[in-house]
PDB file of C-alpha atoms in Angstrom:
ATOM      1  CA  ASP A   1      67.198 -85.154  -3.375  1.00 54.00           C
ATOM      2  CA  THR A   2      69.349 -87.107  -5.817  1.00 71.00           C
ATOM      3  CA  GLY A   3      70.626 -89.724  -3.378  1.00 93.00           C
ATOM      4  CA  VAL A   4      69.583 -93.339  -2.942  1.00 97.00           C
ATOM      5  CA  SER A   5      66.087 -93.606  -1.554  1.00 97.00           C
ATOM      6  CA  GLN A   6      64.451 -96.563   0.123  1.00 98.00           C
ATOM      7  CA  ASP A   7      60.848 -97.246   0.982  1.00 98.00           C
ATOM      8  CA  PRO A   8      59.424 -97.937   3.445  1.00 98.00           C
ATOM      9  CA  ARG A   9      61.814 -96.732   6.123  1.00 97.00           C
ATOM     10  CA  HIS A  10      60.187 -98.943   8.714  1.00 98.00           C
ATOM     11  CA  LYS A  11      58.072-102.051   8.397  1.00 98.00           C
ATOM     12  CA  ILE A  12      56.535-104.092  11.191  1.00 98.00           C
ATOM     13  CA  THR A  13      54.976-107.347  10.159  1.00 98.00           C
ATOM     14  CA  LYS A  14      53.787-110.596  11.620  1.00 98.00           C
ATOM     15  CA  ARG A  15      55.667-113.808  11.095  1.00 98.00           C
ATOM     16  CA  GLY A  16      54.576-115.523   7.922  1.00 97.00           C
ATOM     17  CA  GLN A  17      53.649-112.357   6.051  1.00 98.00           C
ATOM     18  CA  ASN A  18      55.354-111.179   2.882  1.00 98.00           C
ATOM     19  CA  VAL A  19      57.136-107.849   2.691  1.00 98.00           C
ATOM     20  CA  THR A  20      58.590-105.863  -0.185  1.00 98.00           C
ATOM     21  CA  PHE A  21      61.169-103.094  -0.083  1.00 98.00           C
ATOM     22  CA  ARG A  22      61.901-100.661  -2.860  1.00 98.00           C
ATOM     23  CA  CYS A  23      65.162 -98.929  -3.705  1.00 98.00           C
ATOM     24  CA  ASP A  24      65.647 -96.044  -6.118  1.00 97.00           C
ATOM     25  CA  PRO A  25      69.346 -95.641  -6.886  1.00 96.00           C
ATOM     26  CA  ILE A  26      71.167 -92.535  -8.043  1.00 94.00           C
ATOM     27  CA  SER A  27      69.922 -92.140 -11.597  1.00 91.00           C
ATOM     28  CA  GLU A  28      73.181 -92.549 -13.496  1.00 88.00           C
ATOM     29  CA  HIS A  29      74.368 -95.513 -11.424  1.00 91.00           C
ATOM     30  CA  ASN A  30      74.132 -98.854 -13.174  1.00 91.00           C
ATOM     31  CA  ARG A  31      75.042-101.043 -10.206  1.00 93.00           C
ATOM     32  CA  LEU A  32      72.682-101.674  -7.341  1.00 95.00           C
ATOM     33  CA  TYR A  33      73.363-103.665  -4.190  1.00 95.00           C
ATOM     34  CA  TRP A  34      71.299-105.068  -1.343  1.00 96.00           C
ATOM     35  CA  TYR A  35      72.791-105.648   2.078  1.00 96.00           C
ATOM     36  CA  ARG A  36      71.332-106.730   5.399  1.00 96.00           C
ATOM     37  CA  GLN A  37      72.627-105.369   8.685  1.00 96.00           C
ATOM     38  CA  THR A  38      71.812-106.437  12.219  1.00 95.00           C
ATOM     39  CA  LEU A  39      72.736-104.540  15.340  1.00 90.00           C
ATOM     40  CA  GLY A  40      76.468-104.465  15.981  1.00 88.00           C
ATOM     41  CA  GLN A  41      77.351-106.251  12.763  1.00 91.00           C
ATOM     42  CA  GLY A  42      78.723-105.165   9.440  1.00 92.00           C
ATOM     43  CA  PRO A  43      76.509-105.116   6.352  1.00 95.00           C
ATOM     44  CA  GLU A  44      76.034-108.628   4.929  1.00 93.00           C
ATOM     45  CA  PHE A  45      75.943-108.901   1.154  1.00 93.00           C
ATOM     46  CA  LEU A  46      72.696-110.215  -0.310  1.00 94.00           C
ATOM     47  CA  THR A  47      72.789-109.526  -4.035  1.00 94.00           C
ATOM     48  CA  TYR A  48      73.749-107.040  -6.698  1.00 92.00           C
ATOM     49  CA  PHE A  49      72.671-105.975 -10.154  1.00 93.00           C
ATOM     50  CA  GLN A  50      74.406-104.435 -13.078  1.00 91.00           C
ATOM     51  CA  ASN A  51      71.640-102.763 -15.012  1.00 92.00           C
ATOM     52  CA  GLU A  52      68.820-105.307 -14.972  1.00 92.00           C
ATOM     53  CA  ALA A  53      71.058-108.364 -14.663  1.00 91.00           C
ATOM     54  CA  GLN A  54      71.380-109.971 -11.242  1.00 90.00           C
ATOM     55  CA  LEU A  55      75.061-110.874 -11.230  1.00 88.00           C
ATOM     56  CA  GLU A  56      75.535-112.408  -7.821  1.00 86.00           C
ATOM     57  CA  LYS A  57      73.471-113.755  -4.951  1.00 87.00           C
ATOM     58  CA  SER A  58      74.653-114.633  -1.486  1.00 87.00           C
ATOM     59  CA  ARG A  59      73.935-117.974   0.128  1.00 79.00           C
ATOM     60  CA  LEU A  60      72.144-115.844   2.709  1.00 73.00           C
ATOM     61  CA  LEU A  61      69.501-115.195   0.096  1.00 77.00           C
ATOM     62  CA  SER A  62      67.305-118.204   0.735  1.00 79.00           C
ATOM     63  CA  ASP A  63      64.442-119.206  -1.506  1.00 88.00           C
ATOM     64  CA  ARG A  64      62.210-116.888   0.515  1.00 94.00           C
ATOM     65  CA  PHE A  65      64.160-113.872  -0.734  1.00 95.00           C
ATOM     66  CA  SER A  66      63.937-112.504  -4.233  1.00 94.00           C
ATOM     67  CA  ALA A  67      65.190-109.309  -5.793  1.00 95.00           C
ATOM     68  CA  GLU A  68      64.416-107.715  -9.107  1.00 95.00           C
ATOM     69  CA  ARG A  69      65.514-104.729 -11.104  1.00 96.00           C
ATOM     70  CA  PRO A  70      63.255-105.025 -14.121  1.00 90.00           C
ATOM     71  CA  LYS A  71      64.233-101.936 -16.076  1.00 88.00           C
ATOM     72  CA  GLY A  72      67.662-101.376 -14.688  1.00 86.00           C
ATOM     73  CA  SER A  73      66.480 -98.501 -12.542  1.00 91.00           C
ATOM     74  CA  PHE A  74      64.670 -99.126  -9.240  1.00 96.00           C
ATOM     75  CA  SER A  75      64.866-102.476  -7.473  1.00 97.00           C
ATOM     76  CA  THR A  76      62.621-104.442  -5.161  1.00 98.00           C
ATOM     77  CA  LEU A  77      63.553-106.953  -2.495  1.00 97.00           C
ATOM     78  CA  GLU A  78      60.784-109.307  -1.440  1.00 97.00           C
ATOM     79  CA  ILE A  79      60.820-111.572   1.573  1.00 97.00           C
ATOM     80  CA  GLN A  80      58.157-114.253   1.640  1.00 97.00           C
ATOM     81  CA  ARG A  81      56.896-116.024   4.767  1.00 97.00           C
ATOM     82  CA  THR A  82      58.913-113.763   7.049  1.00 97.00           C
ATOM     83  CA  GLU A  83      60.614-115.212  10.113  1.00 96.00           C
ATOM     84  CA  GLN A  84      61.753-113.426  13.259  1.00 96.00           C
ATOM     85  CA  GLY A  85      65.339-113.931  12.156  1.00 95.00           C
ATOM     86  CA  ASP A  86      64.648-111.698   9.160  1.00 96.00           C
ATOM     87  CA  SER A  87      64.400-108.678  11.469  1.00 97.00           C
ATOM     88  CA  ALA A  88      67.190-106.364  10.364  1.00 97.00           C
ATOM     89  CA  MET A  89      68.013-103.206   8.487  1.00 98.00           C
ATOM     90  CA  TYR A  90      67.939-103.754   4.735  1.00 98.00           C
ATOM     91  CA  LEU A  91      70.349-101.408   3.005  1.00 98.00           C
ATOM     92  CA  CYS A  92      70.444-100.558  -0.653  1.00 97.00           C
ATOM     93  CA  ALA A  93      73.444 -98.984  -2.341  1.00 96.00           C
ATOM     94  CA  SER A  94      74.338 -97.955  -5.852  1.00 94.00           C
ATOM     95  CA  SER A  95      77.528 -97.235  -7.728  1.00 92.00           C
ATOM     96  CA  LEU A  96      78.977 -96.649 -11.166  1.00 87.00           C
ATOM     97  CA  SER A  97      80.570 -99.736 -12.624  1.00 75.00           C
ATOM     98  CA  GLY A  98      84.136 -99.763 -13.733  1.00 65.00           C
ATOM     99  CA  GLY A  99      87.214-101.929 -13.539  1.00 57.00           C
ATOM    100  CA  LEU A 100      86.982-101.776  -9.756  1.00 62.00           C
ATOM    101  CA  THR A 101      83.889-101.377  -7.654  1.00 66.00           C
ATOM    102  CA  GLY A 102      83.408 -97.667  -7.218  1.00 82.00           C
ATOM    103  CA  GLU A 103      82.184 -95.787  -4.190  1.00 90.00           C
ATOM    104  CA  LEU A 104      78.968 -97.235  -2.814  1.00 93.00           C
ATOM    105  CA  PHE A 105      76.265 -94.715  -2.030  1.00 94.00           C
ATOM    106  CA  PHE A 106      73.869 -96.061   0.565  1.00 96.00           C
ATOM    107  CA  GLY A 107      70.264 -95.240   1.235  1.00 97.00           C
ATOM    108  CA  GLU A 108      68.915 -94.701   4.723  1.00 96.00           C
ATOM    109  CA  GLY A 109      67.744 -98.303   4.882  1.00 97.00           C
ATOM    110  CA  SER A 110      64.478-100.109   5.496  1.00 98.00           C
ATOM    111  CA  ARG A 111      64.135-101.459   9.011  1.00 98.00           C
ATOM    112  CA  LEU A 112      62.138-104.674   9.243  1.00 98.00           C
ATOM    113  CA  THR A 113      60.681-105.956  12.482  1.00 98.00           C
ATOM    114  CA  VAL A 114      59.035-109.359  12.389  1.00 98.00           C
ATOM    115  CA  LEU A 115      56.808-110.081  15.377  1.00 96.00           C
TER     116      LEU A 115
ATOM    117  CA  GLY B   1      84.584-117.749   1.506  1.00 51.00           C
ATOM    118  CA  GLN B   2      86.635-114.641   1.132  1.00 55.00           C
ATOM    119  CA  GLN B   3      86.484-112.457   4.183  1.00 77.00           C
ATOM    120  CA  VAL B   4      88.169-109.440   5.594  1.00 87.00           C
ATOM    121  CA  MET B   5      88.896-109.686   9.308  1.00 92.00           C
ATOM    122  CA  GLN B   6      88.778-106.406  11.166  1.00 95.00           C
ATOM    123  CA  ILE B   7      90.163-105.658  14.618  1.00 96.00           C
ATOM    124  CA  PRO B   8      89.517-104.499  17.219  1.00 97.00           C
ATOM    125  CA  GLN B   9      85.767-104.906  17.460  1.00 95.00           C
ATOM    126  CA  TYR B  10      85.475-102.020  19.909  1.00 96.00           C
ATOM    127  CA  GLN B  11      87.722 -99.156  20.918  1.00 97.00           C
ATOM    128  CA  HIS B  12      87.043 -96.582  23.598  1.00 97.00           C
ATOM    129  CA  VAL B  13      89.385 -93.608  23.849  1.00 97.00           C
ATOM    130  CA  GLN B  14      89.682 -90.292  25.563  1.00 97.00           C
ATOM    131  CA  GLU B  15      89.134 -87.336  23.291  1.00 97.00           C
ATOM    132  CA  GLY B  16      92.487 -86.352  21.873  1.00 97.00           C
ATOM    133  CA  GLU B  17      93.906 -89.875  21.870  1.00 98.00           C
ATOM    134  CA  ASP B  18      94.727 -91.687  18.656  1.00 98.00           C
ATOM    135  CA  PHE B  19      92.751 -94.582  17.199  1.00 98.00           C
ATOM    136  CA  THR B  20      93.650 -97.330  14.748  1.00 98.00           C
ATOM    137  CA  THR B  21      91.621-100.096  13.133  1.00 98.00           C
ATOM    138  CA  TYR B  22      93.089-102.915  11.080  1.00 98.00           C
ATOM    139  CA  CYS B  23      91.728-105.005   8.267  1.00 97.00           C
ATOM    140  CA  ASN B  24      93.308-108.292   7.161  1.00 96.00           C
ATOM    141  CA  SER B  25      92.627-110.657   4.307  1.00 93.00           C
ATOM    142  CA  SER B  26      94.000-114.111   3.598  1.00 89.00           C
ATOM    143  CA  THR B  27      94.029-113.316  -0.105  1.00 90.00           C
ATOM    144  CA  THR B  28      95.443-110.462  -2.139  1.00 91.00           C
ATOM    145  CA  LEU B  29      92.981-107.652  -2.622  1.00 91.00           C
ATOM    146  CA  SER B  30      92.590-105.632  -5.788  1.00 89.00           C
ATOM    147  CA  ASN B  31      91.493-102.645  -3.764  1.00 91.00           C
ATOM    148  CA  ILE B  32      90.052-101.773  -0.416  1.00 94.00           C
ATOM    149  CA  GLN B  33      87.605 -99.122   0.676  1.00 95.00           C
ATOM    150  CA  TRP B  34      86.818 -97.631   4.066  1.00 97.00           C
ATOM    151  CA  TYR B  35      83.407 -96.499   5.287  1.00 97.00           C
ATOM    152  CA  LYS B  36      82.136 -94.748   8.401  1.00 98.00           C
ATOM    153  CA  GLN B  37      78.724 -95.373   9.899  1.00 97.00           C
ATOM    154  CA  ARG B  38      77.471 -92.970  12.535  1.00 97.00           C
ATOM    155  CA  PRO B  39      75.096 -94.334  15.180  1.00 94.00           C
ATOM    156  CA  GLY B  40      71.678 -94.686  13.566  1.00 92.00           C
ATOM    157  CA  GLY B  41      73.055 -93.821  10.155  1.00 95.00           C
ATOM    158  CA  HIS B  42      74.143 -95.605   7.016  1.00 96.00           C
ATOM    159  CA  PRO B  43      77.693 -96.318   5.813  1.00 96.00           C
ATOM    160  CA  VAL B  44      79.407 -93.387   4.141  1.00 96.00           C
ATOM    161  CA  PHE B  45      82.415 -93.776   1.867  1.00 95.00           C
ATOM    162  CA  LEU B  46      85.724 -92.418   3.125  1.00 96.00           C
ATOM    163  CA  ILE B  47      88.439 -93.592   0.738  1.00 95.00           C
ATOM    164  CA  GLN B  48      89.585 -96.205  -1.735  1.00 94.00           C
ATOM    165  CA  LEU B  49      93.116 -97.647  -1.836  1.00 95.00           C
ATOM    166  CA  VAL B  50      94.377 -99.461  -4.909  1.00 93.00           C
ATOM    167  CA  LYS B  51      98.177 -99.527  -5.042  1.00 95.00           C
ATOM    168  CA  SER B  52     100.543-101.648  -3.002  1.00 97.00           C
ATOM    169  CA  GLY B  53     101.918 -99.639  -0.071  1.00 97.00           C
ATOM    170  CA  GLU B  54      99.580 -96.744  -0.780  1.00 97.00           C
ATOM    171  CA  VAL B  55      99.107 -94.126   1.939  1.00 98.00           C
ATOM    172  CA  LYS B  56      96.385 -91.505   1.780  1.00 97.00           C
ATOM    173  CA  LYS B  57      95.537 -88.772   4.243  1.00 97.00           C
ATOM    174  CA  GLN B  58      92.336 -86.892   4.927  1.00 97.00           C
ATOM    175  CA  LYS B  59      93.002 -84.283   7.603  1.00 97.00           C
ATOM    176  CA  ARG B  60      93.454 -86.346  10.792  1.00 98.00           C
ATOM    177  CA  LEU B  61      92.755 -89.679   9.062  1.00 98.00           C
ATOM    178  CA  THR B  62      95.562 -91.757   7.530  1.00 98.00           C
ATOM    179  CA  PHE B  63      94.797 -94.813   5.417  1.00 98.00           C
ATOM    180  CA  GLN B  64      97.372 -97.433   4.462  1.00 98.00           C
ATOM    181  CA  PHE B  65      97.334-100.393   2.107  1.00 97.00           C
ATOM    182  CA  GLY B  66      99.915-103.072   2.829  1.00 97.00           C
ATOM    183  CA  GLU B  67     102.751-103.920   0.472  1.00 96.00           C
ATOM    184  CA  ALA B  68     101.280-107.365  -0.123  1.00 96.00           C
ATOM    185  CA  LYS B  69      97.790-105.873  -0.543  1.00 95.00           C
ATOM    186  CA  LYS B  70      96.453-108.188   2.145  1.00 95.00           C
ATOM    187  CA  ASN B  71      95.977-105.680   4.925  1.00 96.00           C
ATOM    188  CA  SER B  72      94.961-102.118   5.499  1.00 97.00           C
ATOM    189  CA  SER B  73      94.673 -99.699   8.377  1.00 98.00           C
ATOM    190  CA  LEU B  74      92.874 -96.514   9.288  1.00 98.00           C
ATOM    191  CA  HIS B  75      94.507 -94.253  11.843  1.00 98.00           C
ATOM    192  CA  ILE B  76      92.879 -91.210  13.401  1.00 98.00           C
ATOM    193  CA  THR B  77      95.127 -88.718  15.115  1.00 98.00           C
ATOM    194  CA  ALA B  78      93.811 -86.748  18.087  1.00 98.00           C
ATOM    195  CA  THR B  79      90.254 -88.035  18.029  1.00 98.00           C
ATOM    196  CA  GLN B  80      87.316 -85.684  18.331  1.00 97.00           C
ATOM    197  CA  THR B  81      83.762 -86.466  19.391  1.00 96.00           C
ATOM    198  CA  THR B  82      82.690 -86.163  15.757  1.00 97.00           C
ATOM    199  CA  ASP B  83      84.775 -89.276  15.009  1.00 98.00           C
ATOM    200  CA  VAL B  84      82.354 -91.483  16.946  1.00 98.00           C
ATOM    201  CA  GLY B  85      80.928 -94.274  14.849  1.00 98.00           C
ATOM    202  CA  THR B  86      81.770 -97.634  13.352  1.00 98.00           C
ATOM    203  CA  TYR B  87      84.496 -97.899  10.750  1.00 98.00           C
ATOM    204  CA  PHE B  88      84.287-100.642   8.133  1.00 97.00           C
ATOM    205  CA  CYS B  89      86.723-101.849   5.561  1.00 96.00           C
ATOM    206  CA  PHE B  90      85.234-103.187   2.339  1.00 95.00           C
ATOM    207  CA  GLN B  91      86.661-105.251  -0.450  1.00 89.00           C
ATOM    208  CA  GLY B  92      84.642-104.717  -3.570  1.00 78.00           C
ATOM    209  CA  ALA B  93      86.652-106.352  -6.297  1.00 71.00           C
ATOM    210  CA  GLN B  94      86.000-109.942  -5.307  1.00 65.00           C
ATOM    211  CA  LYS B  95      83.127-110.673  -3.009  1.00 74.00           C
ATOM    212  CA  LEU B  96      81.685-107.286  -2.046  1.00 85.00           C
ATOM    213  CA  VAL B  97      82.365-108.034   1.606  1.00 89.00           C
ATOM    214  CA  PHE B  98      82.477-105.675   4.568  1.00 93.00           C
ATOM    215  CA  GLY B  99      84.618-106.263   7.603  1.00 93.00           C
ATOM    216  CA  GLN B 100      82.912-106.671  10.944  1.00 94.00           C
ATOM    217  CA  GLY B 101      83.678-103.072  11.816  1.00 96.00           C
ATOM    218  CA  THR B 102      85.396-101.294  14.675  1.00 97.00           C
ATOM    219  CA  ARG B 103      83.099 -99.305  16.879  1.00 97.00           C
ATOM    220  CA  LEU B 104      84.772 -96.172  18.201  1.00 98.00           C
ATOM    221  CA  THR B 105      83.436 -94.428  21.290  1.00 97.00           C
ATOM    222  CA  ILE B 106      85.031 -91.334  22.763  1.00 97.00           C
ATOM    223  CA  ASN B 107      85.062 -89.950  26.268  1.00 94.00           C
ATOM    224  CA  PRO B 108      84.957 -86.145  25.955  1.00 90.00           C
TER     225      PRO B 108
END
């Protein structure tokens, strides 16, 4: 499978715990994006990388959220001291950079439930 | 911040009826993309529009980009049950923002 893969697919945690999600983009894609989606809403932008550089972060990304893409390949999104409001689907996407944002290829998502 | 407003939020139609969703921005867009998300699935790319007044067709789907590049629409002719899902517009050149989506349900 050469698509975007995310792990884990589901995570249930207790409030206050830390969680980490991993995303493996399509291998030749140099841009990687993280979005958060709650039921009935559109994906909300969190952050994106071009290669290993984190180019933009949303205000939604509080100090409890951090994302890395250390070698410009896979990325991790960590949420510290989880809150119930963090329960959502966390979507990763990748694309080829260019003058305009190209087609985003999404993974299946990582669903977080905070009890 | 920059947003794209999408209407309607929901649309329920009889199979065979047409469906349209609209996306509006207060600022000029460099380009706009459309995605479809099936229930329980992830967004899947449909099309990208770049030029003022551009119209593109994919079988029963027609996509338009306004002359002022501030609005766009997706029209489905003669809906089928396979069209069920939520349709999102996306502006990727500025703020990587998705519209709120239009959820389409179909009565067979």
